[in-house]
Amino acid sequence: MPDRVSLLVKIFKIELEESENDIQALMDYYAARFENLEITPYVWQENRALLLKEVSCIKELEVDLRDWVPPEDNTDILAALHSLKMYLQDLVIKYDYPEVVKIVIDRISEKVSRYIE
């Protein structure tokens, strides 16, 4: 894999990990609200289950990044980014991941495109 494409994958992976951290922070927030009796046990468990599912899906995508094959014309880094984004979005559909995971991929793609332009 050419250096620029390899760097693209590394940046994308870092951003996926950062999204995991954001979800963990949200889970901590909900836990504090539950402990302060601001939300019911039912709401806490539902939110927690959804957030854990999202983290699990993002972790799987991090593993799947290794299987992505960049386009043959690896001189166009934006085309490579688009290819990577489509690859990950196809996995979201294939494995029936929550819709928010697709949104995370879109946001990361936008952010990474600003890095590399």
Short mmCIF file of C-alpha atoms in Angstrom, two decimals:
data_model
loop_
_atom_site.label_atom_id
_atom_site.label_comp_id
_atom_site.label_asym_id
_atom_site.label_seq_id
_atom_site.Cartn_x
_atom_site.Cartn_y
_atom_site.Cartn_z
CA MET A 1 0.00 0.00 0.00
CA PRO A 2 1.52 3.36 -0.98
CA ASP A 3 2.55 5.72 1.82
CA ARG A 4 -0.26 8.23 1.30
CA VAL A 5 -2.92 5.54 1.23
CA SER A 6 -1.39 3.87 4.28
CA LEU A 7 -1.47 7.22 6.07
CA LEU A 8 -5.11 7.63 5.06
CA VAL A 9 -5.98 4.30 6.68
CA LYS A 10 -4.05 5.21 9.84
CA ILE A 11 -5.85 8.54 10.13
CA PHE A 12 -9.22 6.87 9.57
CA LYS A 13 -8.43 4.29 12.26
CA ILE A 14 -7.44 7.01 14.73
CA GLU A 15 -10.69 8.82 14.03
CA LEU A 16 -12.68 5.61 14.58
CA GLU A 17 -10.91 5.18 17.92
CA GLU A 18 -11.73 8.78 18.81
CA SER A 19 -15.39 8.06 18.04
CA GLU A 20 -15.22 5.15 20.47
CA ASN A 21 -13.90 7.52 23.12
CA ASP A 22 -16.73 9.94 22.43
CA ILE A 23 -19.29 7.17 22.84
CA GLN A 24 -17.62 6.10 26.08
CA ALA A 25 -17.88 9.68 27.36
CA LEU A 26 -21.57 9.67 26.49
CA MET A 27 -21.99 6.38 28.35
CA ASP A 28 -20.26 7.90 31.39
CA TYR A 29 -22.64 10.86 31.18
CA TYR A 30 -25.67 8.56 31.15
CA ALA A 31 -24.22 6.54 34.03
CA ALA A 32 -23.88 9.70 36.10
CA ARG A 33 -27.45 10.69 35.26
CA PHE A 34 -28.64 7.24 36.34
CA GLU A 35 -26.68 7.43 39.60
CA ASN A 36 -28.23 10.85 40.27
CA LEU A 37 -31.69 9.35 39.62
CA GLU A 38 -32.23 11.65 36.63
CA ILE A 39 -33.08 8.73 34.34
CA THR A 40 -34.80 5.44 35.04
CA PRO A 41 -33.05 2.06 35.07
CA TYR A 42 -34.89 1.20 31.85
CA VAL A 43 -33.62 4.30 30.04
CA TRP A 44 -30.09 3.69 31.38
CA GLN A 45 -30.05 0.06 30.21
CA GLU A 46 -31.48 0.93 26.78
CA ASN A 47 -28.98 3.73 26.24
CA ARG A 48 -26.11 1.60 27.52
CA ALA A 49 -27.04 -1.32 25.26
CA LEU A 50 -27.23 0.92 22.19
CA LEU A 51 -23.93 2.62 22.94
CA LEU A 52 -22.16 -0.69 23.59
CA LYS A 53 -23.49 -1.99 20.26
CA GLU A 54 -22.16 1.11 18.49
CA VAL A 55 -18.72 0.71 20.08
CA SER A 56 -18.67 -2.96 19.11
CA CYS A 57 -19.50 -2.12 15.49
CA ILE A 58 -16.82 0.56 15.31
CA LYS A 59 -14.25 -1.87 16.71
CA GLU A 60 -15.22 -4.37 14.01
CA LEU A 61 -14.76 -1.72 11.33
CA GLU A 62 -11.27 -1.02 12.68
CA VAL A 63 -10.45 -4.69 12.11
CA ASP A 64 -12.07 -4.63 8.66
CA LEU A 65 -9.86 -1.71 7.61
CA ARG A 66 -7.07 -4.25 7.12
CA ASP A 67 -9.05 -6.00 4.40
CA TRP A 68 -9.73 -2.89 2.31
CA VAL A 69 -8.04 -2.89 -1.07
CA PRO A 70 -7.34 0.62 -2.38
CA PRO A 71 -8.12 1.54 -5.99
CA GLU A 72 -5.43 0.70 -8.52
CA ASP A 73 -4.91 4.38 -9.29
CA ASN A 74 -3.48 5.23 -5.91
CA THR A 75 -2.29 8.68 -6.96
CA ASP A 76 -5.71 10.22 -6.24
CA ILE A 77 -5.97 10.23 -2.46
CA LEU A 78 -9.53 11.61 -2.51
CA ALA A 79 -10.60 8.70 -4.71
CA ALA A 80 -8.97 6.34 -2.22
CA LEU A 81 -10.85 8.04 0.62
CA HIS A 82 -14.13 7.68 -1.28
CA SER A 83 -13.36 4.01 -1.92
CA LEU A 84 -12.60 3.44 1.76
CA LYS A 85 -15.79 5.22 2.81
CA MET A 86 -17.90 3.13 0.42
CA TYR A 87 -16.20 -0.07 1.60
CA LEU A 88 -17.02 0.69 5.24
CA GLN A 89 -20.58 1.79 4.45
CA ASP A 90 -21.13 -1.46 2.55
CA LEU A 91 -20.03 -3.34 5.68
CA VAL A 92 -22.50 -1.34 7.77
CA ILE A 93 -25.28 -2.49 5.45
CA LYS A 94 -23.99 -6.06 5.15
CA TYR A 95 -23.78 -6.56 8.92
CA ASP A 96 -26.88 -4.48 9.70
CA TYR A 97 -25.03 -2.09 11.99
CA PRO A 98 -26.94 0.81 13.55
CA GLU A 99 -27.50 3.77 11.23
CA VAL A 100 -25.42 5.99 13.49
CA VAL A 101 -22.31 4.01 12.50
CA LYS A 102 -22.85 5.10 8.91
CA ILE A 103 -23.16 8.69 10.11
CA VAL A 104 -19.89 8.32 12.02
CA ILE A 105 -18.19 7.08 8.83
CA ASP A 106 -19.56 10.05 6.88
CA ARG A 107 -18.31 12.53 9.46
CA ILE A 108 -14.90 10.91 9.65
CA SER A 109 -14.66 10.95 5.85
CA GLU A 110 -15.44 14.66 5.77
CA LYS A 111 -12.89 15.36 8.48
CA VAL A 112 -10.18 13.26 6.82
CA SER A 113 -10.83 14.91 3.45
CA ARG A 114 -10.08 18.27 5.08
CA TYR A 115 -6.80 16.85 6.45
CA ILE A 116 -5.60 15.59 3.10
CA GLU A 117 -6.71 18.41 0.79
#
